[in-house]
């Protein structure tokens, strides 16, 4: 039986979610043995805890600094240090690959892509390598060692063109979208979903993501939620705070202050995002690659809030430029942005139609078909 090893790193949830979706599809549809492993945790659990913790704290408390780190890691000294560090860590990763003996490695994070391509270049391993980029804008760290990568999967035409201009063979570039859960292909009983979440099926729903563990700009997030509650009295809102007790408490306090308990439902967590998106008219969220892909697959316009400087700001620019998102920037008045957007039904309808041009609902299937064909 052929073997596939899927590597990710826990710097943000999108890399792991992409890896899980690919594993599930392969397991369900092919006679192929798969393993999924956090490559940094395997190399050193303490290093993994320190570096992922540092990433979360920097992104949360000093996002502008993180943005500079992100941009500087494209090239220059930080890019050099990153690639050199990954070469050193690759020596230990070699033991895992030797043990698992895969025919192919799937990477959903640039670190694992760099390490495996380095081992291939040195002749230490002989498996194939594919890389799945999990954002809507390219970053050169994904492309280090591209000569030793057999396929790249990207979310859009712009990224495909960038990779080609970078020098990657066009035959290696596949514009498939980011892997999604197969739940986004399901047809749901919408009446049952309204009932489960105690919603009025005659009123439109806004799905509001508060930022989860990052909790970027708590005061700003609550300000935007208040603007939605105040300016859109005929709408219902599902406000998800994520695993963030302070954000959750702030949401509850706001709902009480605005006497909007009958139309605002606060959740700390849900595993029913596909179901909730199926009954929503718009998503309010920071533009992570995964949530963005899920929103587009659900044909939902996106009201963009609190993007992390770096990859998420680039995602926000991409969504705005393609007419599917409106970004509430740092100095914008949320009330004005919301009034302008929701007072113009034709704009919302146009945004919804444009999502169909970007959505790639069968991304996971398309990616896995190509991957399995390589072995």
CSV table of C-alpha atoms in Angstrom, one decimal:
chain,number,residue,atom,x,y,z
A,1,UNK,CA,0.0,0.0,0.0
A,2,UNK,CA,1.2,3.5,-0.9
A,3,UNK,CA,2.0,5.8,2.0
A,4,UNK,CA,1.5,9.6,2.4
A,5,UNK,CA,2.9,11.7,5.3
A,6,UNK,CA,1.1,15.0,5.9
A,7,UNK,CA,3.2,17.6,7.7
A,8,UNK,CA,1.9,20.9,9.2
A,9,UNK,CA,2.9,23.4,11.9
A,10,UNK,CA,0.6,24.9,14.5
A,11,UNK,CA,1.2,28.6,13.7
A,12,UNK,CA,-2.5,29.5,13.2
A,13,UNK,CA,-5.2,26.9,12.8
A,14,UNK,CA,-5.5,27.0,9.0
A,15,UNK,CA,-2.5,24.8,8.3
A,16,UNK,CA,-3.8,22.0,10.5
A,17,UNK,CA,-7.3,22.3,9.2
A,18,UNK,CA,-6.0,22.0,5.6
A,19,UNK,CA,-4.0,18.9,6.6
A,20,UNK,CA,-7.0,17.3,8.3
A,21,UNK,CA,-9.3,17.9,5.3
A,22,UNK,CA,-6.8,16.3,2.9
A,23,UNK,CA,-6.2,13.3,5.2
A,24,UNK,CA,-9.9,12.7,5.6
A,25,UNK,CA,-10.6,12.8,1.8
A,26,UNK,CA,-7.7,10.4,1.0
A,27,UNK,CA,-8.7,8.0,3.8
A,28,UNK,CA,-12.3,8.0,2.6
A,29,UNK,CA,-11.7,7.6,-1.1
A,30,UNK,CA,-8.3,5.8,-1.7
A,31,UNK,CA,-6.5,2.8,-0.5
A,32,UNK,CA,-3.5,4.8,0.7
A,33,UNK,CA,-2.0,4.9,4.2
A,34,UNK,CA,-1.8,8.4,5.7
A,35,UNK,CA,-0.1,9.9,8.8
A,36,UNK,CA,-0.5,13.5,9.9
A,37,UNK,CA,2.2,15.1,12.1
A,38,UNK,CA,3.1,18.5,13.5
A,39,UNK,CA,6.6,18.7,12.2
A,40,UNK,CA,7.9,21.3,14.7
A,41,UNK,CA,6.4,19.4,17.7
A,42,UNK,CA,8.1,16.2,16.4
A,43,UNK,CA,11.4,17.9,16.2
A,44,UNK,CA,11.3,19.5,19.6
A,45,UNK,CA,8.2,19.9,21.8
A,46,UNK,CA,9.7,22.7,23.9
A,47,UNK,CA,10.7,24.6,20.7
A,48,UNK,CA,7.2,24.1,19.4
A,49,UNK,CA,5.6,25.4,22.5
A,50,UNK,CA,7.9,28.5,22.7
A,51,UNK,CA,7.7,29.4,19.0
A,52,UNK,CA,3.9,28.9,18.6
A,53,UNK,CA,3.4,30.8,21.9
A,54,UNK,CA,5.6,33.6,20.7
A,55,UNK,CA,3.7,33.8,17.4
A,56,UNK,CA,0.4,34.0,19.1
A,57,UNK,CA,1.6,36.7,21.6
A,58,UNK,CA,3.2,38.8,18.9
A,59,UNK,CA,0.2,38.6,16.6
A,60,UNK,CA,-2.1,39.4,19.5
A,61,UNK,CA,-0.2,42.1,21.4
A,62,UNK,CA,2.1,43.6,18.8
A,63,UNK,CA,0.5,42.9,15.5
A,64,UNK,CA,2.4,45.7,13.7
A,65,UNK,CA,5.7,44.1,14.8
A,66,UNK,CA,4.5,40.7,13.5
A,67,UNK,CA,3.7,42.4,10.2
A,68,UNK,CA,7.3,43.6,9.9
A,69,UNK,CA,8.6,40.2,10.8
A,70,UNK,CA,6.3,38.7,8.1
A,71,UNK,CA,7.4,41.1,5.4
A,72,UNK,CA,11.1,40.9,6.3
A,73,UNK,CA,11.1,37.2,6.2
A,74,UNK,CA,10.4,37.3,2.5
A,75,UNK,CA,14.1,38.0,2.0
A,76,UNK,CA,17.1,39.6,3.7
A,77,UNK,CA,18.5,38.5,7.1
A,78,UNK,CA,15.3,37.1,8.6
A,79,UNK,CA,14.6,35.0,5.5
A,80,UNK,CA,18.2,33.7,5.6
A,81,UNK,CA,18.0,32.9,9.3
A,82,UNK,CA,14.7,31.1,8.8
A,83,UNK,CA,15.9,28.9,6.0
A,84,UNK,CA,19.2,28.1,7.8
A,85,UNK,CA,17.3,27.1,10.9
A,86,UNK,CA,15.0,24.9,8.9
A,87,UNK,CA,18.0,23.2,7.4
A,88,UNK,CA,19.3,22.3,10.8
A,89,UNK,CA,15.9,21.1,12.0
A,90,UNK,CA,15.6,19.0,8.8
A,91,UNK,CA,18.3,16.6,10.1
A,92,UNK,CA,15.9,15.4,12.9
A,93,UNK,CA,12.9,15.3,10.5
A,94,UNK,CA,14.9,12.9,8.4
A,95,UNK,CA,14.5,10.3,11.1
A,96,UNK,CA,10.7,10.6,10.9
A,97,UNK,CA,10.6,10.3,7.1
A,98,UNK,CA,12.9,7.3,7.2
A,99,UNK,CA,10.7,5.7,9.8
A,100,UNK,CA,7.4,6.3,8.0
A,101,UNK,CA,9.0,5.7,4.6
A,102,UNK,CA,6.3,7.6,2.6
A,103,UNK,CA,6.0,7.7,-1.1
A,104,UNK,CA,4.9,11.3,-0.9
A,105,UNK,CA,5.0,14.1,1.7
A,106,UNK,CA,2.2,16.8,1.8
A,107,UNK,CA,3.2,20.0,3.4
A,108,UNK,CA,0.8,22.7,4.6
A,109,UNK,CA,3.4,25.0,6.1
A,110,UNK,CA,6.5,26.6,4.6
A,111,UNK,CA,8.7,25.2,7.4
A,112,UNK,CA,8.0,21.6,6.5
A,113,UNK,CA,8.3,22.4,2.8
A,114,UNK,CA,11.7,23.8,3.3
A,115,UNK,CA,12.9,20.9,5.4
A,116,UNK,CA,11.7,18.2,3.1
A,117,UNK,CA,13.0,19.9,0.0
A,118,UNK,CA,16.4,20.3,1.7
A,119,UNK,CA,16.5,16.6,2.5
A,120,UNK,CA,15.7,15.8,-1.1
A,121,UNK,CA,18.4,18.1,-2.4
A,122,UNK,CA,20.9,16.4,-0.2
A,123,UNK,CA,19.8,13.0,-1.3
A,124,UNK,CA,18.8,12.0,2.2
A,125,UNK,CA,15.2,10.9,1.2
A,126,UNK,CA,13.6,10.0,-2.1
A,127,UNK,CA,9.9,10.6,-1.6
A,128,UNK,CA,7.9,13.1,-3.6
A,129,UNK,CA,6.9,16.5,-2.1
A,130,UNK,CA,3.8,18.7,-2.6
A,131,UNK,CA,3.1,22.0,-1.0
A,132,UNK,CA,-0.4,23.4,-0.2
A,133,UNK,CA,-0.3,27.2,0.3
A,134,UNK,CA,-3.0,28.2,2.8
A,135,UNK,CA,-3.4,32.0,2.1
A,136,UNK,CA,-4.7,34.2,-0.7
A,137,UNK,CA,-1.4,36.0,-1.2
A,138,UNK,CA,2.1,34.4,-1.9
A,139,UNK,CA,5.1,34.5,0.4
A,140,UNK,CA,8.6,33.5,-0.7
A,141,UNK,CA,9.2,31.3,2.3
A,142,UNK,CA,6.8,28.8,0.8
A,143,UNK,CA,9.0,28.6,-2.3
A,144,UNK,CA,12.4,27.9,-0.9
A,145,UNK,CA,13.6,24.7,-2.4
A,146,UNK,CA,10.9,24.7,-5.1
A,147,UNK,CA,13.1,22.8,-7.5
A,148,UNK,CA,12.6,19.7,-5.2
A,149,UNK,CA,8.8,20.1,-4.9
A,150,UNK,CA,6.6,18.2,-7.3
A,151,UNK,CA,3.5,20.2,-7.1
A,152,UNK,CA,2.2,23.5,-5.6
A,153,UNK,CA,-1.5,24.0,-4.8
A,154,UNK,CA,-2.6,27.7,-4.6
A,155,UNK,CA,-5.9,29.5,-3.9
A,156,UNK,CA,-6.2,31.8,-6.9
A,157,UNK,CA,-4.9,32.8,-10.4
A,158,UNK,CA,-2.8,35.7,-8.9
A,159,UNK,CA,-0.8,33.3,-6.8
A,160,UNK,CA,-0.4,31.0,-9.7
A,161,UNK,CA,1.0,33.8,-11.9
A,162,UNK,CA,3.4,34.9,-9.0
A,163,UNK,CA,4.8,31.3,-8.7
A,164,UNK,CA,5.3,31.1,-12.5
A,165,UNK,CA,7.2,34.5,-12.5
A,166,UNK,CA,9.3,33.2,-9.6
A,167,UNK,CA,10.6,30.5,-11.8
A,168,UNK,CA,8.4,27.5,-11.0
A,169,UNK,CA,7.4,25.3,-13.9
A,170,UNK,CA,3.8,25.9,-14.9
A,171,UNK,CA,3.1,22.2,-14.9
A,172,UNK,CA,3.8,22.1,-11.1
A,173,UNK,CA,1.3,24.9,-10.3
A,174,UNK,CA,-2.4,23.9,-9.6
A,175,UNK,CA,-5.0,26.5,-8.9
A,176,UNK,CA,-7.3,24.5,-6.7
A,177,UNK,CA,-8.2,26.6,-3.7
A,178,UNK,CA,-7.5,25.8,-0.1
A,179,UNK,CA,-8.6,22.5,1.3
A,180,UNK,CA,-12.1,22.6,2.9
A,181,UNK,CA,-14.1,20.3,5.1
A,182,UNK,CA,-16.5,18.1,3.0
A,183,UNK,CA,-19.3,19.6,5.1
A,184,UNK,CA,-19.3,22.6,2.8
A,185,UNK,CA,-20.7,20.4,0.1
A,186,UNK,CA,-23.7,19.3,2.2
A,187,UNK,CA,-27.2,20.6,1.9
A,188,UNK,CA,-28.6,21.3,5.4
A,189,UNK,CA,-32.0,21.5,6.9
A,190,UNK,CA,-32.1,25.2,7.4
A,191,UNK,CA,-35.3,25.2,9.5
A,192,UNK,CA,-33.6,22.8,11.9
A,193,UNK,CA,-30.6,25.1,12.2
A,194,UNK,CA,-32.7,28.1,12.9
A,195,UNK,CA,-34.5,26.1,15.6
A,196,UNK,CA,-31.3,24.7,17.1
A,197,UNK,CA,-29.9,28.2,17.6
A,198,UNK,CA,-33.2,29.7,18.7
A,199,UNK,CA,-33.4,32.0,15.7
A,200,UNK,CA,-36.3,33.5,13.8
A,201,UNK,CA,-36.4,31.9,10.3
A,202,UNK,CA,-38.1,35.0,8.9
A,203,UNK,CA,-35.1,37.3,9.7
A,204,UNK,CA,-31.7,37.5,8.1
A,205,UNK,CA,-28.6,36.3,10.0
A,206,UNK,CA,-25.1,37.8,10.3
A,207,UNK,CA,-22.3,35.5,11.4
A,208,UNK,CA,-19.8,37.4,13.5
A,209,UNK,CA,-16.4,35.9,14.4
A,210,UNK,CA,-14.7,37.8,17.2
A,211,UNK,CA,-11.1,36.7,16.5
A,212,UNK,CA,-10.8,33.6,18.7
A,213,UNK,CA,-7.7,33.1,20.8
A,214,UNK,CA,-6.0,36.1,19.2
A,215,UNK,CA,-8.7,38.5,20.3
A,216,UNK,CA,-7.2,41.2,18.2
A,217,UNK,CA,-8.5,44.7,19.2
A,218,UNK,CA,-11.1,43.6,21.8
A,219,UNK,CA,-12.5,47.1,22.2
A,220,UNK,CA,-12.6,47.6,18.4
A,221,UNK,CA,-14.3,44.2,17.9
A,222,UNK,CA,-17.0,45.1,20.4
A,223,UNK,CA,-17.4,48.5,18.9
A,224,UNK,CA,-18.1,46.9,15.5
A,225,UNK,CA,-20.5,44.4,17.0
A,226,UNK,CA,-22.3,47.3,18.7
A,227,UNK,CA,-22.5,49.1,15.3
A,228,UNK,CA,-24.2,46.0,13.8
A,229,UNK,CA,-26.7,45.7,16.6
A,230,UNK,CA,-27.5,49.4,16.6
A,231,UNK,CA,-27.8,50.0,12.8
A,232,UNK,CA,-29.4,46.7,11.8
A,233,UNK,CA,-32.3,46.1,14.1
A,234,UNK,CA,-34.0,43.7,11.7
A,235,UNK,CA,-31.0,41.4,11.6
A,236,UNK,CA,-30.1,38.5,13.9
A,237,UNK,CA,-26.5,38.0,14.9
A,238,UNK,CA,-24.5,34.9,15.8
A,239,UNK,CA,-21.5,36.3,17.7
A,240,UNK,CA,-18.7,33.7,18.2
A,241,UNK,CA,-16.0,34.8,20.6
A,242,UNK,CA,-13.8,31.8,20.2
A,243,UNK,CA,-11.9,30.4,23.1
A,244,UNK,CA,-11.4,33.9,24.5
A,245,UNK,CA,-13.1,34.5,27.9
A,246,UNK,CA,-12.6,38.2,27.9
A,247,UNK,CA,-14.1,38.6,24.4
A,248,UNK,CA,-17.0,36.4,25.4
A,249,UNK,CA,-17.7,38.4,28.6
A,250,UNK,CA,-17.5,41.6,26.5
A,251,UNK,CA,-20.1,40.3,24.0
A,252,UNK,CA,-22.5,39.2,26.8
A,253,UNK,CA,-22.1,42.6,28.5
A,254,UNK,CA,-22.8,44.4,25.2
A,255,UNK,CA,-25.9,42.3,24.5
A,256,UNK,CA,-27.3,43.1,27.9
A,257,UNK,CA,-26.6,46.8,27.6
A,258,UNK,CA,-28.3,47.0,24.2
A,259,UNK,CA,-31.2,44.8,25.3
A,260,UNK,CA,-30.7,42.7,22.2
A,261,UNK,CA,-30.9,39.2,23.8
A,262,UNK,CA,-33.8,38.3,21.5
A,263,UNK,CA,-31.7,38.7,18.3
A,264,UNK,CA,-28.0,38.3,19.3
A,265,UNK,CA,-26.8,34.8,20.3
A,266,UNK,CA,-23.3,34.7,21.8
A,267,UNK,CA,-21.3,31.5,21.5
A,268,UNK,CA,-17.8,30.8,22.8
A,269,UNK,CA,-17.2,28.0,20.3
A,270,UNK,CA,-19.1,26.0,17.6
A,271,UNK,CA,-18.3,23.0,15.4
A,272,UNK,CA,-21.2,23.9,13.1
A,273,UNK,CA,-19.6,26.7,11.0
A,274,UNK,CA,-20.8,25.1,7.7
A,275,UNK,CA,-24.4,24.9,9.1
A,276,UNK,CA,-24.3,28.5,10.3
A,277,UNK,CA,-22.9,29.8,7.1
A,278,UNK,CA,-25.7,28.1,5.2
A,279,UNK,CA,-28.3,30.3,6.9
A,280,UNK,CA,-26.2,33.6,6.9
A,281,UNK,CA,-26.3,36.6,4.6
A,282,UNK,CA,-22.8,37.9,5.4
A,283,UNK,CA,-19.8,36.9,7.5
A,284,UNK,CA,-17.9,39.4,9.7
A,285,UNK,CA,-14.4,38.1,10.3
A,286,UNK,CA,-10.7,38.6,10.2
A,287,UNK,CA,-9.5,37.2,6.9
A,288,UNK,CA,-7.6,34.1,7.7
A,289,UNK,CA,-7.2,31.8,4.7
A,290,UNK,CA,-9.5,29.0,6.0
A,291,UNK,CA,-12.4,31.2,7.1
A,292,UNK,CA,-12.1,33.2,3.9
A,293,UNK,CA,-12.3,30.0,1.8
A,294,UNK,CA,-15.2,28.7,3.8
A,295,UNK,CA,-17.1,32.0,3.4
A,296,UNK,CA,-16.5,32.0,-0.4
A,297,UNK,CA,-17.6,28.4,-0.7
A,298,UNK,CA,-20.8,29.4,1.1
A,299,UNK,CA,-21.2,32.3,-1.3
A,300,UNK,CA,-21.1,34.9,1.5
A,301,UNK,CA,-19.9,38.5,1.3
A,302,UNK,CA,-17.2,39.3,3.9
A,303,UNK,CA,-17.1,42.3,6.2
A,304,UNK,CA,-13.4,42.3,7.1
A,305,UNK,CA,-12.2,43.3,10.6
A,306,UNK,CA,-8.9,43.2,12.5
A,307,UNK,CA,-6.6,41.5,10.0
A,308,UNK,CA,-3.2,40.5,11.3
A,309,UNK,CA,-0.6,42.7,9.6
A,310,UNK,CA,1.1,40.6,7.0
A,311,UNK,CA,-0.7,37.7,5.4
A,312,UNK,CA,-4.2,38.6,6.6
A,313,UNK,CA,-3.9,42.2,5.4
A,314,UNK,CA,-2.8,40.9,2.0
A,315,UNK,CA,-5.8,38.6,2.1
A,316,UNK,CA,-8.0,41.6,2.9
A,317,UNK,CA,-6.7,43.5,-0.1
A,318,UNK,CA,-7.3,40.6,-2.4
A,319,UNK,CA,-10.9,40.2,-1.2
A,320,UNK,CA,-11.6,43.9,-1.6
A,321,UNK,CA,-10.0,44.1,-5.0
A,322,UNK,CA,-12.2,41.3,-6.2
A,323,UNK,CA,-15.4,42.8,-4.9
A,324,UNK,CA,-16.3,40.2,-2.3
A,325,UNK,CA,-15.2,41.9,0.8
A,326,UNK,CA,-15.4,45.3,2.6
A,327,UNK,CA,-12.6,46.1,5.0
A,328,UNK,CA,-13.4,48.2,8.1
A,329,UNK,CA,-10.0,49.8,8.5
A,330,UNK,CA,-8.4,51.1,11.7
A,331,UNK,CA,-9.5,54.7,11.3
A,332,UNK,CA,-12.9,53.9,9.7
A,333,UNK,CA,-16.2,54.7,11.5
A,334,UNK,CA,-17.9,51.2,11.7
A,335,UNK,CA,-21.3,52.9,11.8
A,336,UNK,CA,-20.7,54.6,8.4
A,337,UNK,CA,-19.2,51.5,6.7
A,338,UNK,CA,-22.1,49.4,7.9
A,339,UNK,CA,-24.8,51.9,6.9
A,340,UNK,CA,-23.3,52.3,3.5
A,341,UNK,CA,-23.0,48.6,2.9
A,342,UNK,CA,-26.4,47.5,4.2
A,343,UNK,CA,-28.4,50.4,2.7
A,344,UNK,CA,-27.4,49.2,-0.7
A,345,UNK,CA,-28.9,45.7,-1.4
A,346,UNK,CA,-27.6,45.7,-4.9
A,347,UNK,CA,-24.0,45.9,-3.6
A,348,UNK,CA,-24.5,43.0,-1.3
A,349,UNK,CA,-26.0,41.0,-4.1
A,350,UNK,CA,-23.2,41.9,-6.4
A,351,UNK,CA,-20.7,40.8,-3.7
A,352,UNK,CA,-22.5,37.5,-3.3
A,353,UNK,CA,-22.5,36.9,-7.1
A,354,UNK,CA,-18.7,37.6,-7.3
A,355,UNK,CA,-18.0,35.0,-4.6
A,356,UNK,CA,-19.1,32.4,-7.1
A,357,UNK,CA,-16.1,33.4,-9.3
A,358,UNK,CA,-13.6,32.8,-6.5
A,359,UNK,CA,-15.2,29.9,-4.6
A,360,UNK,CA,-13.6,26.5,-5.1
A,361,UNK,CA,-16.0,24.1,-3.2
A,362,UNK,CA,-14.3,21.0,-4.6
A,363,UNK,CA,-10.8,22.1,-3.6
A,364,UNK,CA,-10.0,19.1,-1.4
A,365,UNK,CA,-11.2,16.6,-4.0
A,366,UNK,CA,-9.2,18.3,-6.8
A,367,UNK,CA,-6.0,18.5,-4.6
A,368,UNK,CA,-6.2,14.9,-3.6
A,369,UNK,CA,-6.9,13.6,-7.1
A,370,UNK,CA,-3.7,15.2,-8.3
A,371,UNK,CA,-1.7,14.1,-5.3
A,372,UNK,CA,-2.7,10.4,-5.6
A,373,UNK,CA,-1.9,10.5,-9.3
A,374,UNK,CA,1.7,11.4,-8.4
A,375,UNK,CA,2.1,8.1,-6.6
